[in-house]
């Protein structure tokens, strides 16, 4: 890894001020489980001059219910989410998603904020310098998308534009399913954005001098039936080929509320409202769930090598809604 | 712990001059900088352990967080030393494979002995990581089930397909105390 200057941050204000002053030459670091891979691979056009460790900012590691909201600090580690009794009781989709991320050792250091801000996993984008890279592409600001004509088996089947890489974050999918919003701090004060609107095909909504401080979720009165299913080649370590988060309320066999979000199919988590509407007010039968799954994928436009993801996504939707555990 | 304060018109971030690392019970005070014996801000913990402190028991295989070979225990948790910056390990307590034997008698930890008794390796490159992940589990939960052992080892890969023997070796000390 090439060298850099390293600072510890002690407040949100100082962090944002420093980010502004370095004008893109400083990079935040939380658990580092994504950032160190990027620095080691040395595949980006700019290498940071300064690394700002934000783990030293006090008071950003809470999980608490506060009136109408569940609030999770950006520095909460995924292991703490997996072990949280509050989350297991009422927000189990977050526990299930966190448990599928990477491996136990990574969950011990990886933070929720870092999970949401991790960079794309597109293999053209990440092709390391030491192996003859880096490769230029549209997301890096020059050339065209290499995945469109290349090997796009893990790329988007919907929502791609210019860049067809999928949002790699499992937590984003579960948070979008609970209507989560990100609280973002910057020199101009605080703002918030829905998790699903945070991601764009070419990156995310953060300005150069902003950071995520908290994730806010409308408090749930009843847990309903929450599920997170993730299809991978190997169970641990691997990123999702497709994932599905769902929160389904069923009363007397009839679906009274449904939220379904697809992951790893697009550059952002995809809430499939038409499929939800098909379910609401009807008895939960295999036939109706199958038609909801077809509806969820109705808008997909696979690339040359990833049509297989459509069928996997449909099957996961069906299993998630039916309450299967894998 | 000395800290150098940097001021950027109104913003204060701190850079470190040196770090205190406790490895296997021994305290090391290491200066930040370039040159022999110093810690560069970009040095990973696995690099510092192996190259600066000479503790080569910790192995580096993928160097990118994907194999578990470099696992050590930090403040009670299994972590990947290739994915941590040493400069951020100030005041941390670290246990490596070298720290498991009894320091007075030199006797191996029962878990290490169990790996030998079950021939839980072929080339042995994944073994320090496997043992450190298992040790972190056993410290937390001295009587894990087979499922819990598999879960705790799910981030450790073995190229030689010794997994079955490894799970048996850990299960043989499960519930046996220390
Ligand atoms: C082998 C391996 C497997 C993985 N598998 C998965 C997986 O299955 N699913 C998955 O979702 N992820 C996976 N990851 C990706 C990732 O490492 C983790 O998801 C992790 O949660 C990232 O968190 P971190 O705190 O370590 O982030 P860091 O590496 O510290 O940060 C990542 C990025 O986010 C920025 N950042 C961090 N915190 C903030 C903040 N509060 N505000 C603004 N920007 C911030 C940093 O500047 C950096 O650019 C995997 C990684 C590895 C190495
Ligand atoms: S999918 Fe995006 S990151 Fe990958 S090659 Fe195309 S533009 Fe680059
Ligand atoms: S060497 Fe650290 S995880 Fe592979
Ligand atoms: S014994 Fe060779 S990698 Fe595990």
Coordinates of C-alpha atoms and ligand atoms in Angstrom, one line a residue:
Chain A
X1 CA 0.0 0.0 0.0
X2 CA 1.3 3.4 -0.9
X3 CA 1.8 5.8 1.9
X4 CA -0.5 8.6 3.2
X5 CA -0.9 11.0 6.1
X6 CA -3.2 9.6 8.8
X7 CA -5.4 11.6 11.2
X8 CA -7.8 10.6 13.9
X9 CA -11.0 12.7 13.9
X10 CA -12.8 13.6 17.2
X11 CA -15.9 15.4 15.9
X12 CA -18.2 15.5 13.0
X13 CA -17.7 19.2 12.4
X14 CA -13.9 18.9 12.2
X15 CA -14.2 15.9 9.9
X16 CA -16.4 17.8 7.4
X17 CA -14.2 20.9 7.6
X18 CA -11.1 18.9 6.9
X19 CA -12.8 17.1 4.0
X20 CA -13.7 20.5 2.5
X21 CA -10.2 21.8 2.9
X22 CA -8.6 18.8 1.2
X23 CA -11.0 19.0 -1.7
X24 CA -11.2 15.3 -2.5
X25 CA -7.6 14.5 -1.5
X26 CA -8.8 13.1 1.9
X27 CA -10.7 9.9 2.4
X28 CA -12.7 8.8 5.4
X29 CA -12.0 5.5 7.0
X30 CA -14.2 3.5 9.4
X31 CA -13.6 -0.3 9.7
X32 CA -11.4 -0.1 6.6
X33 CA -12.6 -3.5 5.2
X34 CA -13.4 -1.9 1.9
X35 CA -11.1 1.1 1.9
X36 CA -7.9 -1.0 2.4
X37 CA -8.8 -3.2 -0.6
X38 CA -9.1 -0.1 -2.7
X39 CA -5.8 1.4 -1.5
X40 CA -4.0 -2.0 -1.9
X41 CA -5.4 -2.5 -5.4
X42 CA -4.4 1.1 -6.4
X43 CA -6.8 1.1 -9.3
X44 CA -8.4 4.6 -8.9
X45 CA -7.2 7.6 -10.8
X46 CA -6.5 9.5 -7.5
X47 CA -4.8 8.0 -4.5
X48 CA -5.7 9.9 -1.2
X49 CA -3.1 12.1 0.4
X50 CA -4.9 11.9 3.8
X51 CA -6.8 9.2 5.5
X52 CA -9.2 10.4 8.3
X53 CA -10.0 7.7 10.8
X54 CA -13.6 8.4 12.0
X55 CA -13.8 5.5 14.5
X56 CA -12.3 8.0 17.1
X57 CA -15.4 10.2 16.9
X58 CA -17.3 9.5 20.1
X59 CA -21.0 8.7 20.4
X60 CA -21.8 7.4 16.9
X61 CA -22.3 3.7 17.9
X62 CA -25.8 3.6 19.3
X63 CA -28.8 1.4 18.4
X64 CA -31.9 2.9 20.1
X65 CA -35.6 3.5 19.8
X66 CA -36.5 7.1 20.3
X67 CA -40.2 7.8 20.0
X68 CA -41.2 7.3 16.4
X69 CA -37.8 6.2 15.2
X70 CA -35.2 3.6 15.4
X71 CA -31.8 5.3 15.3
X72 CA -28.5 3.6 14.4
X73 CA -25.2 5.4 14.6
X74 CA -23.0 5.2 11.4
X75 CA -20.2 3.7 13.4
X76 CA -22.2 0.7 14.7
X77 CA -20.4 -2.5 13.7
X78 CA -22.2 -5.2 11.9
X79 CA -21.5 -7.7 14.7
X80 CA -23.4 -5.4 17.1
X81 CA -26.4 -5.4 14.8
X82 CA -26.3 -9.2 14.6
X83 CA -26.2 -9.4 18.4
X84 CA -28.8 -6.7 19.2
X85 CA -31.9 -8.0 21.1
X86 CA -33.8 -4.9 20.0
X87 CA -33.1 -5.5 16.3
X88 CA -33.8 -9.3 16.6
X89 CA -37.1 -8.6 18.2
X90 CA -38.6 -5.9 15.9
X91 CA -36.2 -5.3 13.0
X92 CA -34.9 -8.8 12.2
X93 CA -34.5 -8.1 8.5
X94 CA -31.4 -6.0 9.6
X95 CA -30.0 -8.8 11.7
X96 CA -30.5 -11.3 8.9
X97 CA -28.9 -9.0 6.3
X98 CA -25.9 -8.1 8.6
X99 CA -25.3 -11.8 9.3
X100 CA -24.9 -12.5 5.6
X101 CA -22.2 -9.8 5.1
X102 CA -18.7 -11.1 4.5
X103 CA -17.2 -13.2 7.4
X104 CA -17.2 -13.1 11.2
X105 CA -13.8 -11.4 11.3
X106 CA -15.0 -8.6 8.9
X107 CA -18.3 -8.2 10.7
X108 CA -16.2 -7.6 13.9
X109 CA -14.8 -4.4 12.4
X110 CA -17.1 -3.4 9.5
X111 CA -19.5 -0.5 10.2
X112 CA -22.9 0.3 8.9
X113 CA -21.9 3.6 7.4
X114 CA -19.0 2.0 5.6
X115 CA -21.2 -0.8 4.3
X116 CA -23.5 1.8 2.7
X117 CA -20.6 3.9 1.3
X118 CA -18.5 1.0 0.0
X119 CA -17.4 1.3 -3.6
X120 CA -18.6 -0.8 -6.5
X121 CA -17.3 -4.4 -6.9
X122 CA -17.3 -4.3 -10.7
X123 CA -14.3 -6.5 -11.7
X124 CA -13.3 -4.2 -14.5
X125 CA -13.3 -1.2 -12.1
X126 CA -11.3 -3.1 -9.4
X127 CA -8.8 -4.7 -11.7
X128 CA -5.6 -4.2 -9.7
X129 CA -2.5 -2.2 -10.8
X130 CA -0.2 -5.1 -9.8
X131 CA -1.9 -7.4 -12.3
X132 CA -1.6 -5.1 -15.3
X133 CA -4.4 -2.7 -14.4
X134 CA -5.9 -0.3 -13.8
X135 CA -8.6 -0.3 -16.5
X136 CA -10.2 2.9 -17.4
X137 CA -14.0 3.0 -17.7
X138 CA -16.9 5.4 -17.6
X139 CA -17.3 5.3 -13.8
X140 CA -13.7 6.4 -13.5
X141 CA -14.3 9.3 -15.8
X142 CA -12.8 8.1 -19.1
X143 CA -13.7 5.5 -21.8
X144 CA -16.8 3.5 -22.0
X145 CA -18.4 0.8 -19.8
X146 CA -16.4 -2.4 -20.2
X147 CA -19.1 -4.6 -18.8
X148 CA -21.6 -3.9 -21.6
X149 CA -19.6 -5.9 -24.2
X150 CA -17.6 -7.8 -21.7
X151 CA -18.3 -10.4 -18.9
X152 CA -21.3 -8.9 -17.2
X153 CA -22.6 -12.0 -15.3
X154 CA -22.7 -10.1 -12.0
X155 CA -24.0 -6.8 -13.4
X156 CA -27.3 -5.0 -13.4
X157 CA -30.5 -6.5 -14.9
X158 CA -32.3 -3.2 -14.5
X159 CA -31.7 0.5 -13.8
X160 CA -28.2 0.7 -15.3
X161 CA -27.3 3.8 -17.2
X162 CA -23.7 4.5 -18.3
X163 CA -22.5 2.2 -15.5
X164 CA -24.1 -1.2 -15.0
X165 CA -22.5 -2.1 -11.7
X166 CA -24.8 -3.2 -8.9
X167 CA -25.0 -1.7 -5.5
X168 CA -22.9 -4.1 -3.4
X169 CA -24.3 -3.2 0.0
X170 CA -26.5 -5.9 1.6
X171 CA -27.5 -3.5 4.4
X172 CA -28.9 -1.0 1.9
X173 CA -31.4 -3.6 0.7
X174 CA -32.7 -4.3 4.2
X175 CA -32.7 -0.6 5.3
X176 CA -34.7 0.3 2.1
X177 CA -37.3 -2.3 3.0
X178 CA -37.8 -0.6 6.4
X179 CA -38.0 2.9 4.7
X180 CA -34.7 3.9 6.3
X181 CA -33.2 7.4 5.8
X182 CA -29.6 8.5 6.0
X183 CA -28.7 11.5 8.1
X184 CA -25.9 13.3 6.4
X185 CA -23.8 16.0 8.0
X186 CA -21.8 18.6 6.1
X187 CA -20.5 22.2 6.5
X188 CA -24.0 23.5 5.6
X189 CA -25.7 21.5 8.3
X190 CA -27.7 18.3 8.3
X191 CA -29.9 16.8 5.6
X192 CA -31.5 13.4 5.1
X193 CA -32.1 11.2 2.1
X194 CA -34.0 7.9 1.7
X195 CA -31.7 4.9 1.5
X196 CA -33.1 3.9 -1.9
X197 CA -32.4 7.4 -3.3
X198 CA -28.8 7.6 -2.0
X199 CA -27.4 5.4 -4.8
X200 CA -26.9 6.4 -8.4
X201 CA -25.5 4.4 -11.3
X202 CA -22.2 6.4 -11.1
X203 CA -21.8 6.7 -7.3
X204 CA -23.7 8.0 -4.3
X205 CA -25.3 11.2 -3.1
X206 CA -22.5 12.4 -0.8
X207 CA -20.8 15.6 -1.5
X208 CA -17.0 15.8 -1.1
X209 CA -17.3 17.3 2.4
X210 CA -20.2 15.3 3.8
X211 CA -20.4 12.1 6.0
X212 CA -23.2 9.8 7.1
X213 CA -23.8 10.1 10.9
X214 CA -27.0 8.1 11.4
X215 CA -29.6 5.8 9.9
X216 CA -33.1 6.6 10.9
X217 CA -36.0 4.1 10.5
X218 CA -39.7 4.6 11.3
X219 CA -40.3 2.6 14.5
X220 CA -42.3 -0.5 14.0
X221 CA -45.2 -1.4 16.3
X222 CA -45.4 -5.1 15.2
X223 CA -42.5 -7.0 13.8
X224 CA -44.6 -8.7 11.0
X225 CA -42.7 -11.4 9.0
X226 CA -39.3 -10.1 8.0
X227 CA -37.0 -11.9 5.7
X228 CA -33.6 -11.4 4.0
X229 CA -32.5 -14.0 1.4
X230 CA -29.2 -13.8 -0.5
X231 CA -28.1 -16.0 -3.3
X232 CA -24.3 -16.5 -3.5
X233 CA -22.0 -19.1 -4.9
X234 CA -20.3 -19.7 -1.4
X235 CA -22.4 -19.0 1.7
X236 CA -19.8 -16.9 3.6
X237 CA -17.6 -14.1 2.1
X238 CA -19.3 -13.8 -1.2
X239 CA -21.3 -10.7 -2.4
X240 CA -24.9 -11.2 -3.4
X241 CA -25.7 -12.4 -6.9
X242 CA -29.3 -11.5 -6.0
X243 CA -30.8 -10.6 -2.6
X244 CA -34.4 -9.9 -1.5
X245 CA -35.6 -8.2 1.7
X246 CA -39.2 -8.4 2.6
X247 CA -41.6 -7.3 5.4
X248 CA -45.0 -9.0 5.1
X249 CA -47.9 -8.6 7.4
X250 CA -50.5 -11.4 7.4
X251 CA -53.8 -11.4 9.3
X252 CA -56.0 -14.5 9.2
X253 CA -54.1 -15.7 6.1
X254 CA -54.6 -12.5 4.2
X255 CA -51.7 -10.2 3.4
X256 CA -52.4 -6.8 4.9
X257 CA -49.1 -5.1 4.1
X258 CA -46.1 -6.0 1.9
X259 CA -42.7 -4.4 1.3
X260 CA -40.3 -6.2 -1.1
X261 CA -36.9 -4.9 -2.1
X262 CA -34.5 -6.5 -4.6
X263 CA -30.7 -6.2 -4.1
X264 CA -27.8 -6.7 -6.5
X265 CA -30.0 -6.4 -9.6
X266 CA -29.5 -2.6 -10.1
X267 CA -27.2 0.2 -9.1
X268 CA -29.6 0.8 -6.1
X269 CA -31.9 -1.3 -4.0
X270 CA -35.2 -1.7 -6.0
X271 CA -38.5 -1.5 -4.2
X272 CA -41.1 -3.5 -6.3
X273 CA -44.3 -1.7 -5.5
X274 CA -46.4 -3.4 -8.3
X275 CA -45.6 -6.8 -6.8
X276 CA -46.5 -5.6 -3.3
X277 CA -49.8 -4.3 -4.6
X278 CA -50.6 -7.7 -6.1
X279 CA -50.2 -9.3 -2.7
X280 CA -52.0 -6.8 -0.5
X281 CA -55.6 -7.8 0.4
X282 CA -55.2 -11.4 -0.9
X283 CA -54.7 -14.7 0.8
X284 CA -51.0 -15.7 0.6
X285 CA -51.0 -18.6 -1.8
X286 CA -48.2 -20.0 -3.9
X287 CA -50.0 -18.9 -7.1
X288 CA -50.4 -15.3 -6.0
X289 CA -46.8 -15.1 -4.7
X290 CA -45.6 -16.5 -8.1
X291 CA -47.5 -13.8 -10.0
X292 CA -46.0 -11.2 -7.6
X293 CA -42.5 -12.5 -8.3
X294 CA -43.2 -12.3 -12.1
X295 CA -44.4 -8.8 -11.6
X296 CA -41.3 -7.8 -9.5
X297 CA -39.0 -8.7 -12.4
X298 CA -41.3 -7.5 -15.2
X299 CA -39.1 -4.5 -15.9
X300 CA -35.8 -6.3 -16.1
X301 CA -33.5 -5.9 -19.1
X302 CA -30.7 -8.4 -18.7
X303 CA -27.3 -7.8 -20.4
X304 CA -25.6 -10.5 -22.6
X305 CA -24.6 -12.8 -19.8
X306 CA -26.8 -12.2 -16.8
X307 CA -30.4 -13.3 -17.7
X308 CA -30.0 -16.1 -15.2
X309 CA -30.3 -13.5 -12.4
X310 CA -34.0 -12.9 -13.4
X311 CA -35.0 -16.5 -12.5
X312 CA -33.0 -16.4 -9.3
X313 CA -34.6 -13.2 -8.3
X314 CA -38.1 -14.5 -8.9
X315 CA -37.4 -17.6 -6.8
X316 CA -36.0 -15.5 -4.0
X317 CA -39.0 -13.2 -4.0
X318 CA -41.3 -16.3 -3.8
X319 CA -39.2 -17.9 -1.0
X320 CA -38.9 -14.6 1.0
X321 CA -42.7 -13.9 0.9
X322 CA -43.5 -17.5 1.8
X323 CA -41.2 -17.2 4.8
X324 CA -38.5 -19.7 3.8
X325 CA -35.2 -19.3 5.6
X326 CA -32.9 -20.1 2.6
Chain B
X1 CA 0.6 8.6 24.0
X2 CA 1.7 11.8 22.3
X3 CA -0.4 13.3 19.7
X4 CA 0.4 16.0 17.3
X5 CA -2.3 18.4 16.7
X6 CA -2.9 19.8 13.2
X7 CA -5.0 22.9 12.7
X8 CA -6.7 23.7 9.5
X9 CA -8.5 27.1 10.1
X10 CA -11.0 25.8 12.6
X11 CA -10.7 22.0 12.1
X12 CA -8.6 19.9 14.4
X13 CA -7.5 16.4 13.5
X14 CA -4.8 14.6 15.3
X15 CA -1.9 12.6 13.9
X16 CA 0.0 10.2 16.1
X17 CA 3.8 10.2 16.9
X18 CA 3.8 6.6 18.3
X19 CA 1.6 3.7 19.2
X20 CA 1.6 1.3 22.1
X21 CA 0.8 -2.3 21.1
X22 CA 0.5 -5.1 23.5
X23 CA 1.3 -8.4 21.7
X24 CA 1.1 -11.6 23.6
X25 CA 1.4 -9.7 26.9
X26 CA 4.4 -7.8 25.8
X27 CA 4.2 -4.0 25.4
X28 CA 5.8 -2.5 22.3
X29 CA 6.2 1.3 21.9
X30 CA 6.6 1.9 18.2
X31 CA 7.4 5.3 16.6
X32 CA 5.4 6.4 13.6
X33 CA 7.6 7.1 10.5
X34 CA 9.7 5.6 7.9
X35 CA 12.8 3.5 8.6
X36 CA 13.7 0.3 10.4
X37 CA 11.6 -0.5 13.5
X38 CA 9.1 2.3 12.8
X39 CA 5.4 2.1 11.8
X40 CA 4.5 3.7 8.5
X41 CA 0.9 5.0 8.6
X42 CA 0.1 2.6 5.7
X43 CA 1.5 -0.5 7.5
X44 CA -1.0 -3.2 8.1
X45 CA -1.1 -5.0 11.4
X46 CA 0.0 -8.2 9.7
X47 CA 3.1 -6.3 8.2
X48 CA 4.0 -4.9 11.6
X49 CA 3.6 -8.2 13.4
X50 CA 5.7 -10.1 10.8
X51 CA 8.2 -7.6 9.5
X52 CA 8.7 -5.2 12.3
X53 CA 8.2 -7.5 15.3
X54 CA 9.4 -10.7 13.7
X55 CA 6.3 -12.6 14.7
X56 CA 6.0 -14.7 11.5
X57 CA 3.5 -17.2 12.9
X58 CA 0.7 -15.0 11.5
X59 CA 0.4 -15.8 7.8
X60 CA -0.6 -13.5 5.0
X61 CA -2.2 -15.3 2.0
X62 CA -4.8 -13.2 0.1
X63 CA -3.9 -9.9 1.7
X64 CA -7.4 -8.7 1.0
X65 CA -9.7 -9.9 3.7
X66 CA -11.0 -12.9 1.9
X67 CA -9.2 -16.0 3.4
X68 CA -8.8 -15.6 7.2
X69 CA -5.2 -16.7 7.1
X70 CA -4.0 -13.6 9.0
X71 CA -6.6 -13.8 11.8
X72 CA -5.4 -12.6 15.2
X73 CA -7.3 -11.8 18.4
X74 CA -7.7 -8.1 19.2
X75 CA -9.4 -7.1 22.4
X76 CA -11.1 -10.5 22.5
X77 CA -12.3 -10.6 18.9
X78 CA -11.1 -12.4 15.9
X79 CA -9.9 -9.8 13.3
X80 CA -8.0 -9.9 10.0
X81 CA -4.6 -8.4 10.6
X82 CA -4.2 -7.7 6.8
X83 CA -7.2 -5.4 6.9
X84 CA -6.2 -3.2 9.9
X85 CA -3.8 -0.3 10.0
X86 CA -1.3 -0.6 12.8
X87 CA -1.5 3.1 13.5
X88 CA -5.1 2.5 14.5
X89 CA -4.2 -0.3 16.9
X90 CA -2.8 2.0 19.5
X91 CA -3.5 0.7 23.1
X92 CA -4.9 -2.6 21.7
X93 CA -4.2 -6.0 23.1
X94 CA -3.3 -8.5 20.5
X95 CA -2.8 -12.3 20.7
X96 CA -1.1 -14.2 17.9
X97 CA -0.5 -17.9 17.4
X98 CA 2.9 -17.4 19.3
X99 CA 1.0 -16.3 22.4
X100 CA -1.0 -19.4 22.9
X101 CA 1.6 -21.7 24.5
X102 CA 2.1 -21.5 28.2
X103 CA 4.9 -18.9 28.6
X104 CA 6.4 -20.6 31.6
X105 CA 6.4 -24.3 30.6
X106 CA 6.3 -23.9 26.8
X107 CA 3.4 -26.4 26.8
X108 CA 1.1 -26.0 23.8
X109 CA -2.5 -24.8 24.3
X110 CA -4.9 -27.8 24.3
X111 CA -6.4 -26.4 21.1
X112 CA -3.0 -26.4 19.4
X113 CA -2.4 -30.0 20.7
X114 CA -5.8 -31.0 19.4
X115 CA -4.9 -29.8 15.9
X116 CA -1.8 -32.0 16.0
X117 CA -3.7 -35.0 17.4
X118 CA -6.3 -34.7 14.7
X119 CA -3.8 -33.9 11.9
X120 CA -6.0 -30.9 11.2
X121 CA -3.8 -29.6 8.4
X122 CA -1.7 -30.6 5.4
X123 CA 0.4 -27.7 4.2
X124 CA -0.4 -25.8 7.4
X125 CA -0.6 -22.3 5.9
X126 CA -4.2 -21.7 7.1
X127 CA -3.6 -23.2 10.5
X128 CA -2.6 -20.1 12.6
X129 CA -5.7 -18.3 11.3
X130 CA -7.9 -21.4 11.9
X131 CA -6.6 -21.7 15.5
X132 CA -7.0 -18.0 16.3
X133 CA -10.6 -17.9 15.0
X134 CA -11.4 -21.1 17.0
X135 CA -9.6 -19.6 20.1
X136 CA -11.7 -16.4 20.0
X137 CA -14.8 -18.6 19.8
X138 CA -13.7 -20.8 22.7
X139 CA -12.8 -17.8 24.9
X140 CA -16.4 -16.5 24.4
X141 CA -18.2 -19.8 24.4
X142 CA -16.2 -22.7 25.9
X143 CA -18.7 -25.3 24.8
X144 CA -19.6 -24.5 21.2
X145 CA -21.8 -26.8 19.1
X146 CA -20.5 -28.0 15.8
X147 CA -22.8 -25.5 14.1
X148 CA -21.2 -22.7 16.1
X149 CA -17.7 -23.9 15.3
X150 CA -18.5 -23.9 11.5
X151 CA -20.0 -20.4 11.8
X152 CA -17.0 -19.1 13.6
X153 CA -14.7 -20.6 11.0
X154 CA -16.8 -19.5 8.0
X155 CA -14.3 -16.8 7.2
X156 CA -11.3 -19.1 7.2
X157 CA -10.4 -21.0 4.0
X158 CA -8.3 -24.1 3.7
X159 CA -6.8 -25.0 0.3
X160 CA -5.9 -28.5 1.4
X161 CA -9.5 -29.6 2.3
X162 CA -8.6 -30.2 6.0
X163 CA -11.9 -28.6 7.1
X164 CA -13.4 -31.9 8.4
X165 CA -10.3 -32.5 10.6
X166 CA -10.3 -28.9 11.8
X167 CA -13.9 -29.0 13.0
X168 CA -13.2 -32.3 14.7
X169 CA -10.1 -30.8 16.4
X170 CA -12.1 -27.9 17.7
X171 CA -15.0 -30.0 18.8
X172 CA -12.6 -32.3 20.7
X173 CA -11.8 -29.3 23.1
X174 CA -15.3 -28.0 23.2
X175 CA -16.6 -28.2 26.7
X176 CA -13.2 -29.2 28.1
X177 CA -12.5 -25.9 29.8
X178 CA -9.0 -24.4 29.4
Ligands
LIG1 C1 -13.9 -10.4 1.6 C2 -15.0 -9.4 1.7 C3 -16.3 -9.7 1.6 C4 -17.3 -8.8 1.7 N1 -18.6 -9.2 1.6 C5 -19.6 -8.3 1.7 C6 -21.0 -8.7 1.6 O1 -21.3 -9.9 1.5 N2 -21.9 -7.8 1.7 C7 -21.7 -6.5 1.8 O2 -22.6 -5.7 1.9 N3 -20.4 -6.0 1.9 C8 -19.3 -6.9 1.9 N4 -18.0 -6.5 1.9 C9 -17.8 -5.1 1.8 C10 -17.4 -4.2 3.0 O3 -16.1 -4.4 3.5 C11 -18.3 -4.3 4.2 O4 -19.6 -4.3 3.7 C12 -18.1 -3.2 5.3 O5 -19.4 -3.1 6.0 C13 -17.6 -1.9 5.0 O6 -17.5 -1.1 6.2 P1 -16.2 -0.5 6.8 O7 -16.6 0.2 8.1 O8 -15.1 -1.5 6.9 O9 -15.9 0.5 5.6 P2 -14.6 1.3 5.2 O10 -13.7 0.5 4.4 O11 -14.0 2.0 6.4 O12 -15.2 2.4 4.3 C14 -15.8 2.2 3.0 C15 -16.1 3.5 2.3 O13 -17.1 4.2 3.0 C16 -16.6 5.5 3.3 N5 -17.2 5.7 4.7 C17 -17.1 5.0 5.8 N6 -17.9 5.4 6.8 C18 -18.5 6.6 6.3 C19 -19.4 7.5 6.8 N7 -19.9 7.4 8.1 N8 -19.8 8.6 6.0 C20 -19.4 8.7 4.8 N9 -18.5 7.8 4.2 C21 -18.1 6.8 4.9 C22 -15.1 5.4 3.3 O14 -14.6 6.7 3.0 C23 -14.9 4.4 2.2 O15 -14.9 5.0 1.0 C24 -17.0 -7.4 1.9 C25 -15.6 -7.0 2.0 C26 -14.6 -8.0 1.9 C27 -13.2 -7.6 2.0
LIG2 S1 -20.1 -1.4 -14.9 FE1 -19.5 0.6 -14.2 S2 -17.6 0.2 -13.1 FE2 -17.9 -1.6 -14.4 S3 -16.8 -1.2 -16.3 FE3 -18.9 -0.4 -16.6 S4 -18.8 1.8 -16.0 FE4 -17.0 0.8 -15.2
LIG3 S1 -4.4 -12.6 4.4 FE1 -5.8 -11.5 5.6 S2 -7.7 -12.4 5.0 FE2 -6.4 -13.4 3.6
LIG4 S1 -3.7 -27.0 5.5 FE1 -3.1 -26.1 3.6 S2 -4.4 -24.4 3.5 FE2 -5.2 -25.4 5.1

